[in-house]
Coordinates of C-alpha atoms and ligand atoms in Angstrom, one line a residue:
X21 CA -32.5 -12.9 1.5
X22 CA -30.9 -15.8 -0.8
X23 CA -29.9 -18.8 1.0
X24 CA -27.0 -21.3 0.2
X25 CA -27.6 -25.0 1.0
X26 CA -24.5 -27.0 2.4
X27 CA -24.8 -31.1 2.9
X28 CA -22.5 -31.9 5.8
X29 CA -23.6 -35.8 6.4
X30 CA -27.3 -36.1 6.4
X31 CA -27.7 -32.4 7.5
X32 CA -28.6 -29.7 5.4
X33 CA -27.5 -26.3 6.7
X34 CA -28.7 -22.6 5.1
X35 CA -26.2 -20.5 4.6
X36 CA -27.2 -16.5 3.9
X37 CA -25.7 -15.1 0.6
X38 CA -24.6 -11.6 0.6
X39 CA -24.8 -9.6 -2.1
X40 CA -22.4 -6.8 -2.6
X41 CA -23.7 -3.1 -4.1
X42 CA -21.9 -4.3 -7.4
X43 CA -23.1 -7.8 -7.7
X44 CA -20.3 -9.6 -5.8
X45 CA -21.8 -12.8 -3.8
X46 CA -20.2 -14.2 -0.5
X47 CA -21.5 -17.0 1.7
X48 CA -21.5 -15.8 5.5
X49 CA -19.9 -18.4 7.2
X50 CA -20.0 -16.5 10.5
X51 CA -22.5 -18.6 12.6
X52 CA -20.7 -22.2 10.5
X53 CA -18.6 -23.5 13.2
X54 CA -21.5 -23.0 16.1
X55 CA -24.1 -24.7 13.8
X56 CA -22.0 -27.1 12.5
X57 CA -18.7 -27.6 14.2
X58 CA -16.9 -27.2 10.8
X59 CA -14.6 -24.3 9.8
X60 CA -13.4 -22.8 6.1
X61 CA -9.7 -23.2 5.3
X62 CA -8.6 -20.8 3.1
X63 CA -4.5 -20.2 3.6
X64 CA -3.6 -16.7 2.2
X65 CA -7.0 -15.9 2.3
X66 CA -7.7 -16.3 -1.5
X67 CA -11.4 -16.7 -1.3
X68 CA -12.5 -15.0 1.8
X69 CA -13.8 -11.5 2.4
X70 CA -13.0 -10.5 6.1
X71 CA -15.6 -7.2 5.9
X72 CA -18.2 -6.0 4.2
X73 CA -16.3 -2.2 2.9
X74 CA -17.8 1.4 1.3
X75 CA -14.7 2.2 0.5
X76 CA -12.8 0.9 -2.4
X77 CA -14.0 -1.6 -5.3
X78 CA -12.4 -3.7 -7.3
X79 CA -13.1 -6.3 -10.4
X80 CA -10.2 -8.0 -11.2
X81 CA -12.0 -9.8 -14.5
X82 CA -12.3 -5.9 -16.1
X83 CA -9.4 -4.2 -14.9
X84 CA -11.2 -1.7 -12.4
X85 CA -10.6 0.1 -9.4
X86 CA -13.0 2.6 -8.1
X87 CA -12.9 4.8 -4.3
X88 CA -16.4 5.6 -3.3
X89 CA -17.5 4.8 -6.4
X90 CA -15.4 7.1 -8.7
X91 CA -12.9 5.7 -11.5
X92 CA -9.5 6.1 -10.7
X93 CA -8.6 7.1 -14.3
X94 CA -10.8 10.1 -13.5
X95 CA -9.3 10.8 -10.0
X96 CA -5.8 10.4 -11.3
X97 CA -6.3 13.1 -14.2
X98 CA -8.6 15.4 -12.0
X99 CA -8.0 15.4 -8.5
X100 CA -5.1 15.4 -5.6
X101 CA -3.8 13.9 -3.4
X102 CA -5.6 15.6 -0.2
X103 CA -8.6 15.7 -2.2
X104 CA -8.6 12.0 -2.5
X105 CA -7.8 11.3 0.8
X106 CA -10.4 13.3 1.8
X107 CA -12.7 11.5 -0.3
X108 CA -11.4 7.6 1.7
X109 CA -11.7 8.9 5.0
X110 CA -15.0 11.0 5.3
X111 CA -17.0 8.8 1.9
X112 CA -17.9 12.1 -0.3
X113 CA -15.5 14.4 -2.8
X114 CA -15.0 17.7 -0.4
X115 CA -16.6 21.5 -1.5
X116 CA -13.8 23.7 -1.8
X117 CA -13.8 24.7 1.8
X118 CA -14.4 21.7 3.3
X119 CA -10.9 20.4 1.3
X120 CA -9.5 24.4 2.1
X121 CA -10.4 23.7 5.9
X122 CA -8.9 19.7 5.7
X123 CA -6.0 21.2 3.9
X124 CA -5.5 24.0 6.7
X125 CA -5.8 21.7 8.8
X126 CA -3.3 19.8 7.7
X127 CA -0.9 22.4 7.3
X128 CA -0.9 23.4 11.2
X129 CA 0.8 19.9 11.9
X130 CA 3.4 19.6 9.8
X131 CA 5.6 19.9 11.7
X132 CA 7.6 17.0 14.4
X133 CA 8.2 17.0 17.7
X134 CA 11.9 17.9 17.4
X135 CA 12.6 14.9 19.9
X136 CA 12.1 13.0 17.1
X137 CA 15.0 14.3 16.2
X138 CA 17.3 12.1 18.0
X139 CA 15.5 9.4 16.7
X140 CA 16.8 10.1 13.6
X141 CA 20.1 10.3 14.7
X142 CA 20.1 6.8 16.5
X143 CA 20.3 4.8 12.8
X144 CA 22.7 4.0 11.0
X145 CA 22.6 6.0 7.6
X146 CA 22.3 2.5 5.6
X147 CA 19.2 1.6 7.8
X148 CA 16.3 1.1 5.1
X149 CA 13.9 3.6 4.9
X150 CA 11.0 1.0 5.9
X151 CA 12.3 0.3 8.8
X152 CA 13.1 4.1 10.4
X153 CA 9.4 4.8 9.2
X154 CA 7.8 2.1 10.5
X155 CA 9.5 3.2 13.8
X156 CA 9.1 6.5 14.0
X157 CA 5.3 6.1 13.3
X158 CA 4.6 3.8 16.5
X159 CA 6.8 5.9 18.3
X160 CA 4.7 8.7 17.5
X161 CA 1.8 7.8 19.4
X162 CA 4.0 8.3 22.6
X163 CA 4.2 11.6 21.9
X164 CA 0.1 12.1 21.0
X165 CA -1.0 10.3 24.2
X166 CA -4.5 10.8 23.9
X167 CA -4.2 8.1 20.6
X168 CA -4.3 5.2 23.1
X169 CA -7.4 5.3 24.7
X170 CA -9.4 3.2 22.1
X171 CA -12.6 4.8 23.1
X172 CA -12.0 8.4 22.7
X173 CA -14.7 10.6 21.0
X174 CA -14.4 11.1 17.3
X175 CA -12.8 14.7 17.2
X176 CA -9.6 12.9 18.9
X177 CA -9.4 10.4 16.0
X178 CA -9.8 12.4 13.5
X179 CA -6.9 14.8 14.5
X180 CA -4.4 11.8 14.7
X181 CA -5.7 10.7 11.2
X182 CA -4.7 14.4 10.5
X183 CA -1.7 14.1 12.2
X184 CA -0.8 11.4 10.3
X185 CA -1.7 13.2 6.9
X186 CA 0.6 16.0 8.0
X187 CA 4.1 14.4 9.7
X188 CA 4.2 11.2 7.1
X189 CA 5.8 13.6 4.1
X190 CA 7.9 15.2 6.7
X191 CA 8.9 11.9 8.1
X192 CA 9.3 10.6 5.0
X193 CA 12.0 13.9 3.5
X194 CA 14.0 13.8 6.7
X195 CA 14.5 9.7 6.3
X196 CA 15.8 11.3 2.8
X197 CA 18.1 13.7 4.4
X198 CA 19.2 11.6 7.0
X199 CA 20.6 9.2 4.7
X200 CA 22.1 11.5 2.7
X201 CA 23.5 13.2 5.7
X202 CA 22.1 16.7 4.8
X203 CA 20.3 19.1 7.2
X204 CA 16.8 18.3 7.8
X205 CA 14.3 20.9 5.6
X206 CA 11.3 22.3 7.4
X207 CA 8.0 22.4 6.5
X208 CA 6.8 25.5 4.2
X209 CA 3.4 25.7 4.8
X210 CA 2.1 28.0 2.1
X211 CA 3.0 25.2 -0.6
X212 CA 0.8 22.4 -1.4
X213 CA 1.0 19.2 0.3
X214 CA 2.9 17.8 -2.9
X215 CA 5.1 20.8 -3.2
X216 CA 5.9 20.8 0.5
X217 CA 7.1 17.2 0.6
X218 CA 9.4 18.2 -2.4
X219 CA 10.7 20.8 -0.9
X220 CA 11.8 19.2 2.2
X221 CA 13.1 16.4 0.3
X222 CA 15.0 18.3 -2.3
X223 CA 15.3 21.9 -0.6
X224 CA 18.6 23.0 1.2
X225 CA 18.5 26.1 3.5
X226 CA 21.1 27.3 1.0
X227 CA 18.8 27.7 -1.4
X228 CA 14.6 27.8 -2.2
X229 CA 14.1 24.7 -4.1
X230 CA 10.8 25.1 -7.2
X231 CA 9.6 21.8 -8.5
X232 CA 8.7 21.4 -11.7
X233 CA 5.3 21.3 -12.1
X234 CA 5.6 18.1 -14.3
X235 CA 7.0 16.7 -11.1
X236 CA 4.2 17.8 -8.6
X237 CA 1.4 16.5 -10.8
X238 CA 3.1 13.0 -11.6
X239 CA 3.1 12.9 -7.7
X240 CA 0.1 13.4 -7.6
X241 CA -0.9 11.0 -9.8
X242 CA 1.5 8.1 -7.8
X243 CA -0.3 9.1 -4.9
X244 CA -3.5 8.4 -6.0
X245 CA -3.1 6.0 -7.4
X246 CA -1.4 4.2 -4.5
X247 CA -4.3 5.6 -1.7
X248 CA -6.0 2.2 -1.8
X249 CA -6.7 -1.4 -2.9
X250 CA -9.6 -2.9 -0.4
X251 CA -8.5 -5.5 1.5
X252 CA -4.5 -6.2 0.7
X253 CA -1.8 -7.6 2.6
X254 CA -0.7 -4.1 4.4
X255 CA -4.3 -2.5 4.8
X256 CA -5.7 -5.8 6.1
X257 CA -2.6 -5.9 8.9
X258 CA -3.1 -2.2 10.3
X259 CA -7.1 -3.1 10.5
X260 CA -6.3 -6.6 12.5
X261 CA -4.1 -4.5 14.5
X262 CA -6.9 -1.7 15.1
X263 CA -9.2 -5.2 16.0
X264 CA -7.6 -5.2 19.2
X265 CA -8.0 -1.3 19.9
X266 CA -4.7 -0.9 19.2
X267 CA -3.9 2.9 18.7
X268 CA -3.3 4.5 15.3
X269 CA -0.5 4.9 14.7
X270 CA 1.3 1.6 15.6
X271 CA -1.7 0.0 13.5
X272 CA 0.0 2.1 10.3
X273 CA 3.4 1.1 11.6
X274 CA 2.1 -2.2 10.7
X275 CA 1.0 -1.5 7.7
X276 CA 4.4 0.0 6.7
X277 CA 5.4 -3.8 8.1
X278 CA 3.5 -5.9 5.7
X279 CA 4.0 -3.1 2.7
X280 CA 7.9 -3.5 3.1
X281 CA 8.1 -7.5 1.6
X282 CA 8.9 -7.7 -2.2
X283 CA 5.9 -9.2 -2.7
X284 CA 3.7 -6.8 -2.0
X285 CA 4.9 -2.7 -1.4
X286 CA 8.7 -3.8 -1.4
X287 CA 7.8 -4.8 -5.4
X288 CA 8.5 -1.4 -6.9
X289 CA 12.2 -1.6 -5.2
X290 CA 12.3 -5.0 -6.6
X291 CA 11.3 -3.9 -9.9
X292 CA 14.2 -1.7 -10.7
X293 CA 16.5 -3.5 -9.0
X294 CA 15.8 -6.1 -11.5
X295 CA 15.5 -4.4 -14.6
X296 CA 19.5 -2.6 -13.9
X297 CA 20.5 -5.7 -13.2
X298 CA 19.0 -7.5 -17.0
X299 CA 20.3 -3.4 -18.6
X300 CA 24.0 -5.0 -16.6
X301 CA 23.7 -8.5 -17.8
X302 CA 23.5 -7.1 -21.0
X303 CA 19.6 -7.0 -21.7
X304 CA 19.3 -10.4 -23.2
X305 CA 15.2 -10.4 -22.4
X306 CA 14.2 -13.8 -23.3
X307 CA 16.9 -15.0 -20.8
X308 CA 15.4 -13.7 -17.5
X309 CA 11.8 -14.5 -19.3
X310 CA 12.9 -18.4 -19.0
X311 CA 14.4 -17.5 -15.7
X312 CA 10.7 -16.7 -14.3
X313 CA 8.9 -19.2 -16.2
X314 CA 11.5 -22.3 -14.5
X315 CA 10.4 -23.2 -11.5
X316 CA 13.9 -24.7 -10.2
X317 CA 14.6 -20.9 -9.9
X318 CA 13.7 -18.7 -7.2
X319 CA 13.7 -15.6 -9.7
X320 CA 10.1 -13.9 -10.5
X321 CA 8.9 -11.4 -12.7
X322 CA 9.2 -8.9 -10.8
X323 CA 6.2 -6.4 -11.1
X324 CA 4.1 -8.7 -12.9
X325 CA 0.9 -10.7 -11.3
X326 CA -1.8 -9.7 -8.8
X327 CA -4.0 -11.7 -6.5
X328 CA -7.2 -9.9 -8.0
X329 CA -6.2 -8.7 -11.1
X330 CA -6.3 -11.1 -14.4
X331 CA -6.4 -9.4 -17.1
X332 CA -4.5 -5.3 -16.2
X333 CA -3.8 -3.3 -13.2
X334 CA -5.6 -0.3 -14.2
X335 CA -3.0 1.6 -11.8
X336 CA -0.2 0.2 -14.6
X337 CA -1.8 1.9 -17.5
X338 CA -1.2 4.9 -15.9
X339 CA 1.5 4.6 -14.8
X340 CA 2.6 3.3 -18.0
X341 CA 1.7 6.6 -19.7
X342 CA 2.6 9.1 -17.0
X343 CA 6.3 7.5 -16.7
X344 CA 6.4 8.4 -20.9
X345 CA 4.6 12.2 -20.0
X346 CA 6.8 12.8 -17.2
X347 CA 10.8 11.5 -19.2
X348 CA 9.6 13.9 -21.9
X349 CA 8.8 16.6 -20.3
X350 CA 12.4 16.5 -18.1
X351 CA 14.4 15.7 -21.1
X352 CA 15.3 12.2 -19.2
X353 CA 15.7 9.4 -21.6
X354 CA 16.0 6.1 -19.0
X355 CA 17.6 2.7 -21.1
X356 CA 15.3 0.9 -18.2
X357 CA 12.3 2.5 -19.4
X358 CA 13.3 0.8 -23.3
X359 CA 14.0 -2.9 -20.9
X360 CA 10.5 -2.5 -19.2
X361 CA 9.0 -2.1 -22.2
X362 CA 10.7 -4.8 -24.1
X363 CA 10.1 -7.0 -21.3
X364 CA 6.6 -6.6 -20.9
X365 CA 5.7 -7.4 -24.9
X366 CA 7.9 -10.4 -24.7
X367 CA 5.9 -11.5 -21.5
X368 CA 3.0 -11.0 -22.9
X369 CA 3.1 -12.6 -26.3
X370 CA 4.5 -15.7 -24.3
X371 CA 2.6 -18.3 -22.8
X372 CA 3.2 -19.1 -19.4
X373 CA 2.1 -15.5 -18.5
X374 CA -0.9 -15.5 -20.6
X375 CA -1.9 -19.0 -19.0
X376 CA -1.4 -17.6 -15.8
X377 CA -2.6 -14.4 -16.5
X378 CA 0.1 -12.4 -15.3
X379 CA 0.3 -8.8 -16.5
X380 CA 2.3 -6.1 -15.3
X381 CA 1.2 -3.9 -11.9
X382 CA 1.1 -1.0 -10.1
X383 CA 4.7 -2.1 -9.5
X384 CA 6.4 -2.1 -13.0
X385 CA 6.2 0.8 -14.2
X386 CA 5.6 3.8 -10.8
X387 CA 10.1 3.4 -9.9
X388 CA 10.8 5.0 -13.4
X389 CA 8.7 8.0 -12.8
X390 CA 10.7 7.6 -9.0
X391 CA 13.9 7.7 -10.3
X392 CA 13.0 10.5 -12.7
X393 CA 11.7 12.9 -10.0
X394 CA 15.2 12.2 -8.1
X395 CA 14.0 9.7 -5.5
X396 CA 16.6 7.0 -4.8
X397 CA 15.6 3.5 -5.1
X398 CA 15.9 2.3 -1.5
X399 CA 13.1 5.0 -0.6
X400 CA 10.5 4.0 -3.5
X401 CA 8.3 1.6 -1.2
X402 CA 8.3 4.3 1.6
X403 CA 6.6 6.5 -1.2
X404 CA 3.9 3.3 -1.9
X405 CA 3.8 4.2 2.0
X406 CA 3.1 7.5 1.5
X407 CA 0.0 6.9 -0.7
X408 CA -1.6 4.2 0.8
X409 CA -1.3 6.4 4.3
X410 CA -4.9 7.7 3.1
X411 CA -6.5 4.2 2.3
X412 CA -5.2 2.8 5.6
X413 CA -6.7 5.6 7.8
X414 CA -9.7 5.4 5.9
X415 CA -9.8 1.4 6.4
X416 CA -9.0 1.6 10.1
X417 CA -11.5 4.5 10.7
X418 CA -14.4 1.6 8.8
X419 CA -13.7 -1.0 11.1
X420 CA -13.8 1.1 13.8
X421 CA -17.0 2.9 13.4
X422 CA -18.5 -0.5 12.4
X423 CA -17.4 -2.1 15.9
X424 CA -15.5 -4.8 14.1
X425 CA -14.6 -7.9 16.6
X426 CA -10.8 -9.0 17.3
X427 CA -9.6 -11.1 14.5
X428 CA -9.0 -14.0 14.8
X429 CA -8.6 -16.9 12.3
X430 CA -9.0 -20.6 13.5
X431 CA -6.7 -23.1 12.4
X432 CA -6.4 -26.8 11.0
X433 CA -4.3 -28.1 13.7
X434 CA -2.1 -31.4 11.7
X435 CA 0.9 -31.7 14.6
X436 CA 1.6 -34.7 16.3
X437 CA -1.2 -35.8 19.0
X438 CA -1.3 -35.8 23.2
X439 CA 2.3 -37.2 23.6
X440 CA 4.1 -37.7 27.0
X441 CA 7.2 -35.7 28.4
X442 CA 10.0 -37.4 28.2
X443 CA 13.1 -36.1 30.6
X444 CA 16.2 -35.1 28.9
X445 CA 18.2 -37.4 31.1
X446 CA 16.0 -40.4 28.7
X447 CA 16.3 -38.6 25.6
X448 CA 20.0 -39.3 24.8
Ligands
CMC28 N1 6.5 -14.3 -12.4 C1 6.8 -15.3 -12.8 N2 5.4 -16.1 -12.4 C2 4.5 -16.1 -11.3 C3 4.8 -14.9 -10.9 C4 6.1 -13.7 -11.3 N3 5.6 -12.4 -10.9 N4 3.6 -14.1 -10.5 C5 2.5 -15.5 -10.1 N5 3.6 -16.3 -11.5 C6 2.9 -17.7 -11.5 C7 3.2 -18.7 -10.1 O1 4.6 -19.0 -10.3 C8 2.1 -19.5 -9.8 O2 2.6 -20.3 -11.1 P1 2.2 -22.0 -10.8 O3 0.4 -22.0 -11.2 O4 2.2 -22.7 -11.9 O5 2.5 -22.4 -9.4 C9 1.0 -18.6 -10.3 O6 2.0 -17.8 -11.1 C10 0.3 -18.3 -9.5 O7 0.7 -17.6 -8.8 P2 0.6 -16.8 -7.4 O8 2.1 -17.1 -6.4 O9 -0.1 -18.1 -6.6 O10 -0.2 -16.0 -6.8 P3 -1.0 -15.1 -6.1 O11 -2.2 -14.5 -6.2 O12 -0.5 -15.3 -4.9 O13 0.4 -14.3 -6.1 C11 2.1 -11.9 -6.4 C12 0.3 -13.0 -6.8 C13 1.8 -10.7 -6.7 C14 2.3 -12.2 -5.2 C15 2.4 -12.8 -7.6 O14 2.2 -12.5 -8.6 C16 4.4 -12.3 -7.5 O15 4.8 -12.7 -6.6 N6 4.6 -11.2 -8.4 C17 6.1 -10.5 -7.8 C18 5.7 -9.9 -7.4 C19 4.9 -7.9 -7.3 O16 4.9 -7.7 -8.5 N7 4.2 -7.8 -6.1 C20 3.5 -6.6 -6.4 C21 1.6 -6.9 -6.1 S1 1.0 -5.2 -7.1 C22 1.4 -4.1 -5.7 C23 0.7 -4.8 -4.5 O17 -0.6 -4.4 -4.3 O18 1.8 -4.8 -3.5

């Protein structure tokens, strides 16, 4: 095995070099503290591998994203979200009969316990959809106590994975209905996964909702593009929470909370709000570019930049094209799309963005599609969670199967050293 040498004082230590299947290199420092007394410091884990994984490969320099070896471009063009979910969770593309079986098992579980409706009653109609989703997901664990057993057999784990895939679309659609004060729609299991979701979202007891095939296609694409992204903030959270042997519902609910932030999944909502703001302000692109560059101004160009991608985000390329296609097919002209394209053009020729290698990310154009489909802005981030669910489940399962230890980083303490307690009477 290849080794790296670490010189500390007069002593030289050997560190193993781990090489990934795509040639990435890592120094194995797992025994470093035992051997040397030192830890490594990497705030924000910018250079720290938290695991070895077989699920998703990203090359940020080349703009490559692959699930289990398959390029995202091919999956987005030819597969469905459930096919991709199967691939992520079980490791291989399903045969036709495996896919039918998988879809059938999901269809059997799309209903939600009627008592869950009472949870919805308790939220104000202005509640943020991410808050509702996280709370209700965590509460689902109480309806499936078998999920609490950290040593449950594989079939129990698998059943709960299927349950989550089945129930999340119903929950999201019910969040929408609650928000609008409309009656909850029950699943129609003769429909495909995405069609059923659209039926529960936009259908009414008074009429049948027939989704436009362009909308079904676009939504499948968006879900696939969001399905996994290796050890990002929310996925690392799911693995971290799961590493304490917390149940799968609690782990996924934690992932929803992590995704909510505007630097992560919450960026898609922020992008549309930003584009609307720029439009309302008269569409002066340069003014907002200058604000994004100004270090004394907290404004950032939302939907721009990525921790890993430094040349382009392959998901953004596909989504930009899909946005044009869907809007054309639906005969929609969204002035915000024009602003987005102009903003991208100006930013990509500005030295600030070029030097920092900041490009549109997955969130830059996705909101435009969601909007065209009829999904309200405050629900964009739950749509991200909907897609990312498959990845969270796959990553949680991988972590559990590998028997990974509880996540417990260390720190470098820089607070006060030992001092004596001063009674309050003497503190003045
Ligand atoms: N607008 C203006 N400046 C930016 C931006 C931006 N969107 N993103 C990064 N920068 C600057 C940043 O100020 C810093 O400049 P300097 O070196 O002069 O201090 C430099 O670029 C590096 O940025 P960073 O914040 O250190 O990079 P990071 O890897 O820690 O952050 C990021 C990555 C995605 C959080 C960040 O680019 C950002 O805040 N983007 C906007 C939010 C966003 O779109 N998030 C969605 C990410 S993709 C979906 C997902 O997977 O979650």
